[in-house]
Amino acid sequence: MPLETPVHVANALANQGYNADPDAVTLIAAAEDPAAALERTLETVPDDAVKLTADHVSAALDRSQSLDSTAPKADPTPDGTPAGPDPSNPTVSTGDTSPKSTDADGASPVETEGVGRDGERDGRGQSVAGSSGERGGPGGSAASSVASGTVDASSTPGRDAGDAPARSVEVDGDFASTGTGEYEDFVAVFRDRYETLSGTLRSRVNHRPADALESMPGNNDAALVGMVSDIRSTASGHWLVELEDTTGTFPCLVMKDREFADLVDELLLDEVVAVEGSLADDGGILFVDAMHFPDVPRTHDPSTADREVEAALISDVHVGSQEFAADAWHRFADWLHTPEAERIEYLLVAGDMVEGVGVYPDQDEELDIVDIYEQYEAFNEHLKAVPGDMETVMIPGNHDAVRLAEPQPAFDEELRSIMSAHDARISANPSTVTVEGVDILMYHGVSLDEVIAELPDEKASYDDPHLAMYQLLKKRHVAPQFGGKTRLAPEEEDHLVIEEVPDVFHAGHVHKLGWGKYHNVLTINSGCWQEQTAFQASVNIDPDYGYAPVVSLDTLDLTVRDFT
Ligand code: D5M
Ligand code: FE
Ligand code: ZN
């Protein structure tokens, strides 16, 4: 942008995070080469100056006569103290590497400690078992599972047939794709995201639209709800965050020494946040005093089941890969038939049923089954090994044979007919599955790679994948950033917004086990059933395979079972 007028100079300064005296602007605009004068001034202005004065400009221009300025550039990173580990996050104790139960006859797996486990059941379930009456939607009961070869409850000594009448599963996630991939669809999906997420934020701040802020006089308190459209560090290490709403964009400056400055580390492009602060003298920029995320209310009171019933949450089975952990899977499936597992009536699988074909470069070298349909047939055989009376819900992941862009539609008819064991319910990625009143948000988890790549280690890492999931809850969106690793499909509605607060958030994809509670939402990354691949070895990913997190739906306690 040519800097021929003072307005342009003022805008350029605002873009870089500076407020300026009119005299300073006039001086720069009047210089022989305004762009160079501006650059020189910004290079030499003291780090702590937020407002440029005529003196700063004069000093810079004087000094620039003497050619090379050695004024150091400010550190472009924020110096806010990183937040420590979330105290609400219990340590993941996958630690037991002692010899595992290797009996093929379903001997007890190692039980690792879960969150909030108080070691005692209160027996509440007993008295109300069966009282919730209705069976869930179509395909409901164990008895409907008649696929040949299915091991059903009756063939499983020790495993009770369960309280089938009390069961209920509702699956919400399927959508009819409306997107055509046109530009308008992108506009529509972002507009919908903004409308939905700004709703809760608007009630928390006294916001103004971006175009109204532009015409507001300086020095006023102001607030804005917008989608993050740009994040830059200024020459002096402050942060300039540009927010966009349906009326325009507005620059917001977060000073590096503010106590909330490290929240900028958490920001992803395209997420919706609110800021409060005061407008600069000339009104062209908002100095941020507080930042708000859509978030989950701390008071969230999760629903629980009315009886003692459990759900096993798994993902990333990767059947068809040479590294598929078949032995661990068989131990898991066998154990499900034992009395110890009789309360586990639900099995949720969060994507990557099979290894797929052509997902990553050189993946074919590690395929055990090269045909995608044969992979699903093999997966179905493995699914048959779990008790036939378990209600199963499956969503796709990035290795599955559905479109990669999210939201991913449910498996098509052909794949459904292959994966017919146990009448599994098939839904989209993401989906919310309500199991006996407990809302479980299932999302495969591709965006977690991006969250982990963008955020500092202490806020999101492969070792603590649930922390990255906390970020998604905080942003109330399962894949906030558009255009990076996560492929987003434009639809009329943004199905990736987390509209209702779930009671349990279940994801996979990163092949690392991790769990914790975020504002009372039990958050679980379920690891995988695939041993380390060549790629993972090359980048030092040590997958957690062969674990099954089991949630008690009446207490939302978690027990992680180890089948390695
Ligand atoms: O990916 C499992 C995890 O490993 C996930 O964090 C992505 C990462 N991964 C695995 N293979 C690759 C390749 N080839 N490139 C980049 N990242 C990779 P999943 O997709 O579930 O197998
Ligand atoms: Fe996977
Ligand atoms: Zn995956």
GROMACS .gro file of C-alpha atoms and ligand atoms in nm, residues 316 318 352 360 397-399 444 446 509 511, ligand 3:
model
   12
  316ASP     CA    1  -0.777  -4.657   1.514
  318HIS     CA    2  -0.615  -5.019   1.135
  352ASP     CA    3  -0.976  -4.565   1.125
  360TYR     CA    4   0.016  -4.170   0.315
  397GLY     CA    5  -1.149  -4.153   1.019
  398ASN     CA    6  -0.892  -4.037   0.768
  399HIS     CA    7  -0.790  -4.396   0.677
  444HIS     CA    8  -1.185  -3.892   1.482
  446VAL     CA    9  -0.735  -3.510   1.252
  509HIS     CA   10  -0.621  -4.037   1.547
  511HIS     CA   11  -0.255  -4.303   1.848
  567ZN      ZN   12  -0.640  -4.113   1.189
   0.00000   0.00000   0.00000
